[in-house]
XYZ file of C-alpha atoms in Angstrom:
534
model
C -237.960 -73.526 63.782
C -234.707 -73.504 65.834
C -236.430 -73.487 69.144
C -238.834 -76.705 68.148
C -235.789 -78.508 66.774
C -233.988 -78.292 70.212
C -237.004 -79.402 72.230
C -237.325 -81.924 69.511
C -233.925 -83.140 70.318
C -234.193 -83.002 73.872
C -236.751 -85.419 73.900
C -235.010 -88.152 72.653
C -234.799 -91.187 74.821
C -231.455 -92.865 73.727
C -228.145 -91.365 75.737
C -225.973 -92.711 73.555
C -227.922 -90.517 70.800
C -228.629 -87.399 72.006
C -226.641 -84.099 71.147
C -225.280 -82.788 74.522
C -223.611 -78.917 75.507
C -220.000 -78.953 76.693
C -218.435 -76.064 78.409
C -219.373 -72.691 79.578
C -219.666 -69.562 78.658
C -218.091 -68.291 75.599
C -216.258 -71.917 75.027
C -219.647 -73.693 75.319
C -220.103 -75.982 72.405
C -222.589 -79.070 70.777
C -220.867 -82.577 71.272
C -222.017 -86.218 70.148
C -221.326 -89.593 70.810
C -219.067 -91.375 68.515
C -220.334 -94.948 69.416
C -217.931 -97.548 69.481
C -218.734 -100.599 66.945
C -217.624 -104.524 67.264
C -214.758 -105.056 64.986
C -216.219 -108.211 63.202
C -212.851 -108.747 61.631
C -211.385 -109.236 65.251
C -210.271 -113.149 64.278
C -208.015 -111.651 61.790
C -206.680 -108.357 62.724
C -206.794 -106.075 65.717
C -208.688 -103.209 65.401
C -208.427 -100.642 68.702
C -210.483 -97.315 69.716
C -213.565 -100.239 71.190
C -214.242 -96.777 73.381
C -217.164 -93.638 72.728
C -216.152 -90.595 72.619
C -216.849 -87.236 72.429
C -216.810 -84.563 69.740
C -217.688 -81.343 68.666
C -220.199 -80.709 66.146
C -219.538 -78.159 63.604
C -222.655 -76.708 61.394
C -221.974 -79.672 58.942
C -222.270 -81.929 61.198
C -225.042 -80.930 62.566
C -227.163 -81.174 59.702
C -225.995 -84.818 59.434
C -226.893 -85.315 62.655
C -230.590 -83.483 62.490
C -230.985 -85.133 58.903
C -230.285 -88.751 60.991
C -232.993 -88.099 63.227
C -236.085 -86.003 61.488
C -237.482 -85.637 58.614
C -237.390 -82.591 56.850
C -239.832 -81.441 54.402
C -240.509 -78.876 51.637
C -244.272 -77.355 51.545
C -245.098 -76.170 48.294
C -248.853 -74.410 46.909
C -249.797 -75.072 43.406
C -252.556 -73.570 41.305
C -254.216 -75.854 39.109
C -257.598 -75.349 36.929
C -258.192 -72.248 39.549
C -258.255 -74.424 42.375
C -254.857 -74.761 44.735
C -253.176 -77.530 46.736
C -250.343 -77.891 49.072
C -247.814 -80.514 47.810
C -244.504 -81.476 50.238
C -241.265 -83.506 48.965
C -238.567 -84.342 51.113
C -235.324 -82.139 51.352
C -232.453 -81.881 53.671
C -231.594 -79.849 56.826
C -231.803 -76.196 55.829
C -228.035 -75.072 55.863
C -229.961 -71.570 57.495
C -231.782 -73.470 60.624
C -228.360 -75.497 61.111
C -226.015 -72.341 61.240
C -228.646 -70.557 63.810
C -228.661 -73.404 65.905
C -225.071 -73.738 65.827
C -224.436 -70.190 66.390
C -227.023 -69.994 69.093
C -224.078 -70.267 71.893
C -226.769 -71.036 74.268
C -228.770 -74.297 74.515
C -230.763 -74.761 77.232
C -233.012 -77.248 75.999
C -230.111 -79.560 76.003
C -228.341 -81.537 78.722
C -224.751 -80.540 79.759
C -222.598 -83.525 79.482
C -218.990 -83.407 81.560
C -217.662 -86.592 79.791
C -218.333 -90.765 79.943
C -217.214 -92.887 82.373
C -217.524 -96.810 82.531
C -217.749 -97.828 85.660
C -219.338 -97.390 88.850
C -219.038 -93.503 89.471
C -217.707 -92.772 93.212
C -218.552 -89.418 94.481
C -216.830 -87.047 97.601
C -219.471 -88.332 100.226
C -218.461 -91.749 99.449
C -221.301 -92.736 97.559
C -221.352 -94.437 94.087
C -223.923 -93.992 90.779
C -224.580 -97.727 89.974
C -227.168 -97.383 87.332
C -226.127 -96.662 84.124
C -227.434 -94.068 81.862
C -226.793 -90.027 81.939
C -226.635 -88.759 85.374
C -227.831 -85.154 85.373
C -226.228 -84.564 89.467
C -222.572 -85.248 87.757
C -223.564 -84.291 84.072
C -221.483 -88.124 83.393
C -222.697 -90.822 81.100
C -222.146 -93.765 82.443
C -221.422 -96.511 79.987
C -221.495 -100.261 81.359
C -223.468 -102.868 82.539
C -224.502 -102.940 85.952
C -224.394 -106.731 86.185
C -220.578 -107.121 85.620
C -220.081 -105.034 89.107
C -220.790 -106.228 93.056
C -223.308 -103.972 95.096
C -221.176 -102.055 96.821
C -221.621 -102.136 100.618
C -223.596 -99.455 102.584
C -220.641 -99.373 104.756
C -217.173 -100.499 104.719
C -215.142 -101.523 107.464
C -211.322 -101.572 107.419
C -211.425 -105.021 107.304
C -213.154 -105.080 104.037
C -210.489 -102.543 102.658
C -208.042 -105.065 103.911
C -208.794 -107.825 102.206
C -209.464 -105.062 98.703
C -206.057 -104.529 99.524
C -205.006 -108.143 99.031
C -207.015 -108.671 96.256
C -205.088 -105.594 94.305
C -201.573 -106.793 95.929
C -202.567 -110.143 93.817
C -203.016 -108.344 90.831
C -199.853 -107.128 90.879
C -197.616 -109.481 92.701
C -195.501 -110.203 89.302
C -194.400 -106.612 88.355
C -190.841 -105.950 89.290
C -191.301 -103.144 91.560
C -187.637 -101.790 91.408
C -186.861 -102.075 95.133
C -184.601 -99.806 97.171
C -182.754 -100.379 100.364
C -184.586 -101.324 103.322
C -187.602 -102.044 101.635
C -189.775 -105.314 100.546
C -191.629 -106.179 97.627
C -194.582 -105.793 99.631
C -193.962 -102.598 101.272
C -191.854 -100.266 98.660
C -192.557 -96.919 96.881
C -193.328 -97.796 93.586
C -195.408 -100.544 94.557
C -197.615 -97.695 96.720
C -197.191 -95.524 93.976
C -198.732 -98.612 91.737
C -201.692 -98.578 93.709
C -201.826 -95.072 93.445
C -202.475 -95.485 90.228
C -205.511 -97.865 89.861
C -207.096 -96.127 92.632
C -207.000 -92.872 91.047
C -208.061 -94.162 87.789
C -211.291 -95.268 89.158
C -211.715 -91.881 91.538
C -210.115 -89.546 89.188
C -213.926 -87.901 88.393
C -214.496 -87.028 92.475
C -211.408 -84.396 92.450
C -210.415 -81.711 90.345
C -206.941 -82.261 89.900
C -204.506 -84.873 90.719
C -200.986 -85.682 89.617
C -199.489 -88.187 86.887
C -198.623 -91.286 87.351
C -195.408 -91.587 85.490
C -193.752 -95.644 85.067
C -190.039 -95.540 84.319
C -187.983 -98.892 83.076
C -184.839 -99.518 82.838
C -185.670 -101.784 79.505
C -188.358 -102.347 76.645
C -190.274 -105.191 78.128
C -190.534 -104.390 81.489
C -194.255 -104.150 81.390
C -194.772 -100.442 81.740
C -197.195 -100.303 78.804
C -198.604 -103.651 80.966
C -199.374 -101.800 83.819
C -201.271 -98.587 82.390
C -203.421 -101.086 80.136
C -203.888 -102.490 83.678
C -205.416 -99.365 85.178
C -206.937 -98.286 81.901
C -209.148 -101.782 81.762
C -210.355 -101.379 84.709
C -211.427 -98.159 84.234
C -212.482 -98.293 80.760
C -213.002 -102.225 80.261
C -210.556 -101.959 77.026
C -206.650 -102.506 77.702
C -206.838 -99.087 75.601
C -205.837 -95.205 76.454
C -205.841 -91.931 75.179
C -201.985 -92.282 73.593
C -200.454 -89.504 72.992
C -196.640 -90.057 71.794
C -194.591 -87.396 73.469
C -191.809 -86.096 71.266
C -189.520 -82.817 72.490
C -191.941 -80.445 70.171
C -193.917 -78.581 72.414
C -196.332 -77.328 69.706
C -197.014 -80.699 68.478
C -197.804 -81.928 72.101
C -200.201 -79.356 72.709
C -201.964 -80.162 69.454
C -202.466 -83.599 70.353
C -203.233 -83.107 74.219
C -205.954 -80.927 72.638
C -207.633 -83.193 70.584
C -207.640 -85.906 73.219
C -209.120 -83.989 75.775
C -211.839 -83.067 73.550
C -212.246 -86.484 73.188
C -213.500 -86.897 76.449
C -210.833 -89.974 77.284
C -210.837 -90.767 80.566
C -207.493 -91.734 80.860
C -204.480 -90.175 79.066
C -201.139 -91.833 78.288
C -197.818 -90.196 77.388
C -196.455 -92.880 75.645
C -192.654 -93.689 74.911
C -191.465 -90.528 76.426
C -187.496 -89.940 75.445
C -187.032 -86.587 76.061
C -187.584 -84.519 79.240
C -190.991 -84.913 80.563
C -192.768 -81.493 81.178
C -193.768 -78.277 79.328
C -196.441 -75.516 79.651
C -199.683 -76.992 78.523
C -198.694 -80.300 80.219
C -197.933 -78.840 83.698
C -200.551 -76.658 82.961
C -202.882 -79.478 82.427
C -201.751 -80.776 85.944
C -202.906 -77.999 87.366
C -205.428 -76.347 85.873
C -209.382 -77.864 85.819
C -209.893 -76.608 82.322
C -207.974 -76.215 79.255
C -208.526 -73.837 76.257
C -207.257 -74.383 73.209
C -208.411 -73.425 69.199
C -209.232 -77.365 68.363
C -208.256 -78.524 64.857
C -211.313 -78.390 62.309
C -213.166 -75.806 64.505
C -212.815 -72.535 64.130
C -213.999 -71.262 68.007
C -211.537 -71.918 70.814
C -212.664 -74.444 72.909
C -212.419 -75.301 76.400
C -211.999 -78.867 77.864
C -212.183 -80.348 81.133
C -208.446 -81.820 82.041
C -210.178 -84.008 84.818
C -208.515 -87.290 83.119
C -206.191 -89.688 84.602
C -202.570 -88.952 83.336
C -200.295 -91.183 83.157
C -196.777 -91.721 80.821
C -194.067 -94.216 80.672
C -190.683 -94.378 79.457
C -187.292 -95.413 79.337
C -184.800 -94.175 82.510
C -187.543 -91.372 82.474
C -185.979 -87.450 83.252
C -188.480 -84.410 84.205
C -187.903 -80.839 83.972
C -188.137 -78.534 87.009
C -191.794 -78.451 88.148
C -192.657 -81.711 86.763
C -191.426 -82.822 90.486
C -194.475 -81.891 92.666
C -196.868 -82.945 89.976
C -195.520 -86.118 89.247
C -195.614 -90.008 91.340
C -193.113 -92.569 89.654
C -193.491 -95.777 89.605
C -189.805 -97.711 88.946
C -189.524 -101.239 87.299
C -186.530 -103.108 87.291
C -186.118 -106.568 86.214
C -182.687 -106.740 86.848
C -182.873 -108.892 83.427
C -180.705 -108.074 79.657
C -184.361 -109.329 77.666
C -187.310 -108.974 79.892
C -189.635 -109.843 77.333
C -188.424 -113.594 77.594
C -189.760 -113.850 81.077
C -192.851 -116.509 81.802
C -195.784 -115.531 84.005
C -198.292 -117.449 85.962
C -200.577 -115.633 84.007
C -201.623 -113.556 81.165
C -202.415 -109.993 83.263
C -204.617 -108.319 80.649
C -207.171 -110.817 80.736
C -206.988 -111.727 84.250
C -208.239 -108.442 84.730
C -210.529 -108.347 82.205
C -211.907 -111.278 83.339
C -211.639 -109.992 87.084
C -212.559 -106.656 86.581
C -215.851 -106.206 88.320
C -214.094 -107.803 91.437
C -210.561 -105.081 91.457
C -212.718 -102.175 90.230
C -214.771 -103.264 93.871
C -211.540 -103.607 95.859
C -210.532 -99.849 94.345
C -213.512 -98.587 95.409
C -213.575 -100.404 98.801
C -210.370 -99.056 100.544
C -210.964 -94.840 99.537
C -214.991 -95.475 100.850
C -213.848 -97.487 104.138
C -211.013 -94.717 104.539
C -214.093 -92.025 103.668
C -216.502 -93.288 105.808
C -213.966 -93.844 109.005
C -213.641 -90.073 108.698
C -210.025 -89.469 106.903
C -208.059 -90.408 110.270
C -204.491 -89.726 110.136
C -205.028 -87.813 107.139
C -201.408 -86.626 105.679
C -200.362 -82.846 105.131
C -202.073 -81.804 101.906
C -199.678 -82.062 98.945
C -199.825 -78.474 96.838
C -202.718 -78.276 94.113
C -203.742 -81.678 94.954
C -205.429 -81.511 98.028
C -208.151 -83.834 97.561
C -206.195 -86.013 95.963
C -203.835 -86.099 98.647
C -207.062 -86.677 101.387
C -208.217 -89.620 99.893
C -205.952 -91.631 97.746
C -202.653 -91.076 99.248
C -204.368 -90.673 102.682
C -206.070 -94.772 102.205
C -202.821 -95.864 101.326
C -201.034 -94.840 104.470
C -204.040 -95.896 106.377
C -203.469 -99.388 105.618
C -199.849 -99.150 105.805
C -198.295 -98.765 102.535
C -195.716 -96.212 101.897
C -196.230 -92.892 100.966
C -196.603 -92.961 97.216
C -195.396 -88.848 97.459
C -191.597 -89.811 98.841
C -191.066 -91.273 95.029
C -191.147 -87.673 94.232
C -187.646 -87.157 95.547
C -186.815 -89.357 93.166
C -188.271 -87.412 90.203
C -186.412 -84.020 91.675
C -183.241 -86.261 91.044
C -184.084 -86.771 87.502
C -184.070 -82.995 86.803
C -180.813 -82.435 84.784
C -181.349 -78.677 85.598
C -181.985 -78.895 89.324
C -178.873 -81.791 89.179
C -176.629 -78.567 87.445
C -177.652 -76.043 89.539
C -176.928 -78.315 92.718
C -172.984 -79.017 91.635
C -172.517 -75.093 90.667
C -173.711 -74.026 94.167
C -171.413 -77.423 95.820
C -168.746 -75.808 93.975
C -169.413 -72.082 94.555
C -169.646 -73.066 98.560
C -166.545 -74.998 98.651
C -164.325 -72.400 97.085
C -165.960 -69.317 97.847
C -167.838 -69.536 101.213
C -169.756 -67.030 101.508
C -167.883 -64.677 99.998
C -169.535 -61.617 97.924
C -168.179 -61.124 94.084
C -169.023 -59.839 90.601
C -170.191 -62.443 88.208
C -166.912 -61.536 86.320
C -164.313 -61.888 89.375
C -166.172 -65.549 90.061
C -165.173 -66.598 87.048
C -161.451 -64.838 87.182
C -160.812 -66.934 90.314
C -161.891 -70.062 89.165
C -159.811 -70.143 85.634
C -156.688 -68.611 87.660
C -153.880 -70.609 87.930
C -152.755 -69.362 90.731
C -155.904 -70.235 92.717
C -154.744 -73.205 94.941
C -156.698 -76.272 95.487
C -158.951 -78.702 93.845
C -162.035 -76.637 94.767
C -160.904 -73.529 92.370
C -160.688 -76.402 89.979
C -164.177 -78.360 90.530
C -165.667 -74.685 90.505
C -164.213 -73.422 86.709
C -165.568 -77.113 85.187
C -169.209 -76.281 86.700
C -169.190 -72.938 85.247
C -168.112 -74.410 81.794
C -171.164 -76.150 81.816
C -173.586 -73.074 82.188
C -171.424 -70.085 80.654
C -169.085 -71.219 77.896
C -169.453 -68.615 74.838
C -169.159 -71.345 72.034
C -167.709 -68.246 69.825
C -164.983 -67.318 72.033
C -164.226 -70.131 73.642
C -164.293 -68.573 77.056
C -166.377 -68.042 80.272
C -169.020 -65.061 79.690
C -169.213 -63.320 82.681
C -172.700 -62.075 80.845
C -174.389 -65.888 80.857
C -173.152 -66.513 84.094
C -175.324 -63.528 84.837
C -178.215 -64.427 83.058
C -177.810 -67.751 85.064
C -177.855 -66.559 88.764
C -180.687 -64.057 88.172
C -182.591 -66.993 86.764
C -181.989 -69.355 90.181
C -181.813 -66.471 92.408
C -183.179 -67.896 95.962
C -184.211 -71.309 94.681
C -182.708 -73.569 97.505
C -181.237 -77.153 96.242
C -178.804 -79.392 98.694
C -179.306 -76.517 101.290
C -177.948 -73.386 99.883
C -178.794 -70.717 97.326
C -177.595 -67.941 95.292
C -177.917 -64.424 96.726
C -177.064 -61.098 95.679
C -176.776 -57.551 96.312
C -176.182 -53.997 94.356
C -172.617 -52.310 95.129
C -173.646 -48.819 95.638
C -172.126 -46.948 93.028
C -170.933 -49.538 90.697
C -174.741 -50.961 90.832
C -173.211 -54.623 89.424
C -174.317 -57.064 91.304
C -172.176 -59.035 94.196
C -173.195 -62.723 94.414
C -172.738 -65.608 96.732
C -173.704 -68.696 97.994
C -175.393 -69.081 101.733
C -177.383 -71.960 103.341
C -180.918 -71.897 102.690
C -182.654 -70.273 106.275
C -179.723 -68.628 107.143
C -180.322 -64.205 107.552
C -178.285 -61.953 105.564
C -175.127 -61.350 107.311
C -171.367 -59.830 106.899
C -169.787 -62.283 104.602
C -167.337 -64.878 105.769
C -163.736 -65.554 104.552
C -163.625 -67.539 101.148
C -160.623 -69.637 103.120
C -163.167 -70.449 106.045
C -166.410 -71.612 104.249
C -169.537 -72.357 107.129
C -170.257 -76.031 106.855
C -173.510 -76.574 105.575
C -176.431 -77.430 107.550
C -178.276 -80.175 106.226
C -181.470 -79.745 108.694
């Protein structure tokens, strides 16, 4: 009965209704669509979530989903004046035949779905799934209508991704790119990085990982929220994302990452961050294809695909330590007290609503043309985002833009521990050269007050910072410790901390060298090497 009920649901015609496997393995699991309804009441109140997505069907569930579809029937023989007849009377889905199907772990009758995408699906060899429907090459389920999109072109020149170029530069000619020295509105960081952005949205499905897209304001109404409904319409066709408010509990975040992800969203947003932005299972998300995770109402772990597009925004945003290499900002500054009051030409979520079919062409336009050309000039690869860094960042230098990975310098800056770490070694250098000494004898020079010079002094207020005892009130030679074991070798401003064992004591002798430099017999504290900032 199991086996005909799969084939039976295998051969239904509708995409949008058939149950598909997600996963592998183990972690393998039955999905449906949720189908996204009009809102009727939209003339009175907004209603969001206009989106399908994906979830997991528990035995329960299942035997909704089977009872929605077939007919189930009870066969019963009765005896009657010695003569017998078969009688049948409707019934629901056995719970039995639901729990063995569930339990089956293996479905091969059924197609394996990856997630749903709504738009025109690019691939690596820079071709792009037009027609709608399931595609079994990409296991997608593409979701729109094929009429609201140009044909793309067999072949793209640059000059085609030239004028896609300009037609995106339109789009978002009234954001205010915060702009740094030497640089225009038309040729700054965060205005590559903004690119960055849409054009990863729409080829976030051809590689497996690629790094968040994080937009920082200085003030509420700077249109940060603006711009990620931006790349989320065009991706999507609903000004709409996968929200996920980011609070400092790191428990909490992984619960809700979780459930969005097995959502199958394509595009993720971190909204309202206002504490530091990083964290295991996000920079593990970053960098990992897949994601496991015991899901909330099912009682197998699970394992999702993390193959979204991430984005987050914020206020002044800060990152911890290895946010920085998986991270592009994008700055806004409107140099204004009340942003919010500002006029605009126009109204930018339904420009590109309206528009969409023509930007979601001009983002797939300049990666194909770059594709096609044969990746010339292609930058060194950045980390775990090769691929990314081939064909996104690699179009955008192409045609002259700015290198959307320099804004990571930026993010490095915003690390308050990287920021700490950088005055305690300025301070170390300055005072101590490259002298060796016992975590405890550091800390007896720099509170002595007999130790000339404001060095000594710039030295003891960086170690208050990092090894204060709040019980005793004084500088633990213990923490401080703890401290340079943790940052031992990790280079920042051109030096690092680096130790060795005294021989019979076997306490550790610290100091400070420049980062390259061999192991050598220590200078003079009185006669520190300048630093070399090459």
């Amino acid at each position: 009965a199991a086996q005909n009920t799969l084939i039976l649901l295998s051969e239904i015609d509708i995409d949008r209704e058939k149950i598909y496997v997600r996963g592998y393995g183990e972690h393998a699991h039955l999905v449906r669509v949720i189908k996204s309804t009009p809102d009727i009441r939209g003339r009175h109140i907004f209603i969001g979530k206009k989106v399908d997505v994906l979830a997991p069907i528990d035995c329960d569930a299942l035997k909704h989903e089977l009872n929605k579809r077939f007919q189930f029937k009870k066969w019963t023989f009765y005896k009657k004046d010695g003569d017998g007849y078969w009688d049948d009377r409707p019934i629901d889905c056995p719970q039995s035949l639901a729990q063995h199907i569930s339990k089956a772990g293996n479905w091969p009758q059924l197609l394996r779905i990856t997630g749903i995408t709504y738009a025109p699906l690019p691939s690596k060899t820079g071709e792009v799934i037009e027609q709608p429907g399931f595609h079994s090459g990409s296991g997608f389920l593409l979701q729109f209508d094929s009429a609201d999109f140009p044909k793309q072109k067999f072949y793209p020149s640059k000059q085609d991704a030239v004028l896609a170029l300009a037609v995106l530069k339109d789009l978002l000619r009234e954001f205010p790119f915060r702009i740094k020295d030497k640089e225009t509105f038309e040729h700054n960081a965060s205005l590559s990085s903004a690119l960055s952005l849409l054009l990863t949205a729409i080829w976030r499905k051809t590689f497996p990982l690629a790094p968040l897209h994080a937009v920082s304001a200085t003030v509420a109404g700077t249109g940060k929220g603006t711009l990620i409904g931006v790349a989320s319409t065009l991706l999507t066709g609903q000004n709409e994302t996968g929200v996920v408010s980011y609070s400092s509990d790191g428990e909490e975040n992984r619960k809700k990452i979780t459930a969005i992800l097995s959502a199958g969203t394509p595009i993720v947003n971190l909204d309202n961050v206002n504490t530091k932005l990083g964290g295991n299972v996000l920079e593990m998300c970053l960098t990992s294809t897949n994601f496991k995770d015991r899901l909330l109402g099912v009682s197998k772990m699970i394992e999702v695909s993390t193959q979204v597009a991430w984005t987050a925004n914020g206020h002044n945003l800060q990152f911890s330590s290895d946010m920085g290499r998986r991270t592009i900002l994008i700055e806004l500054d409107s140099k204004m007290e009340k942003p919010e009051e500002r006029e605009f030409e126009r109204d930018i979520a339904k420009f590109t609503l309206e528009n969409r079919g023509r930007l979601v062409d001009a983002c797939l336009t300049i990666p194909r043309a770059y594709l096609l050309a044969g990746l010339p000039n292609k930058p060194k690869q950045l980390g775990s985002f090769g691929d990314w860094s081939d064909l996104i960042r690699g179009a955008l230098m192409w045609m002259g833009e700015m290198d959307p990975v320099d804004t990571q310098t930026e993010v490095a800056h915003r690390d308050e521990t990287r920021n700490q770490l950088a005055v305690i070694l300025n301070c170390w250098y300055q005072a101590l050269g490259e002298h060796e000494q016992t975590a405890k004898q550091v800390i007896a020079d720099a509170t002595n007050p007999r130790s000339e010079g404001e060095n000594f002094a710039n030295l003891g207020l960086a170690l208050t910072d990092i090894c204060l005892d709040p019980k005793t009130g004084q500088l633990s030679p213990k923490r401080l410790g703890y401290y340079l074991r943790r940052f031992q070798g990790r280079v920042v401003d051109g030096l690092k901390f680096e130790s060795k064992k005294q021989s019979r004591q076997k306490i550790a002798l610290w100091r400070v060298v420049p980062s390259g430099k061999p192991y050598s017999v220590p200078s003079s504290p009185s006669s520190p090497a300048p630093i070399d900032k090459s």
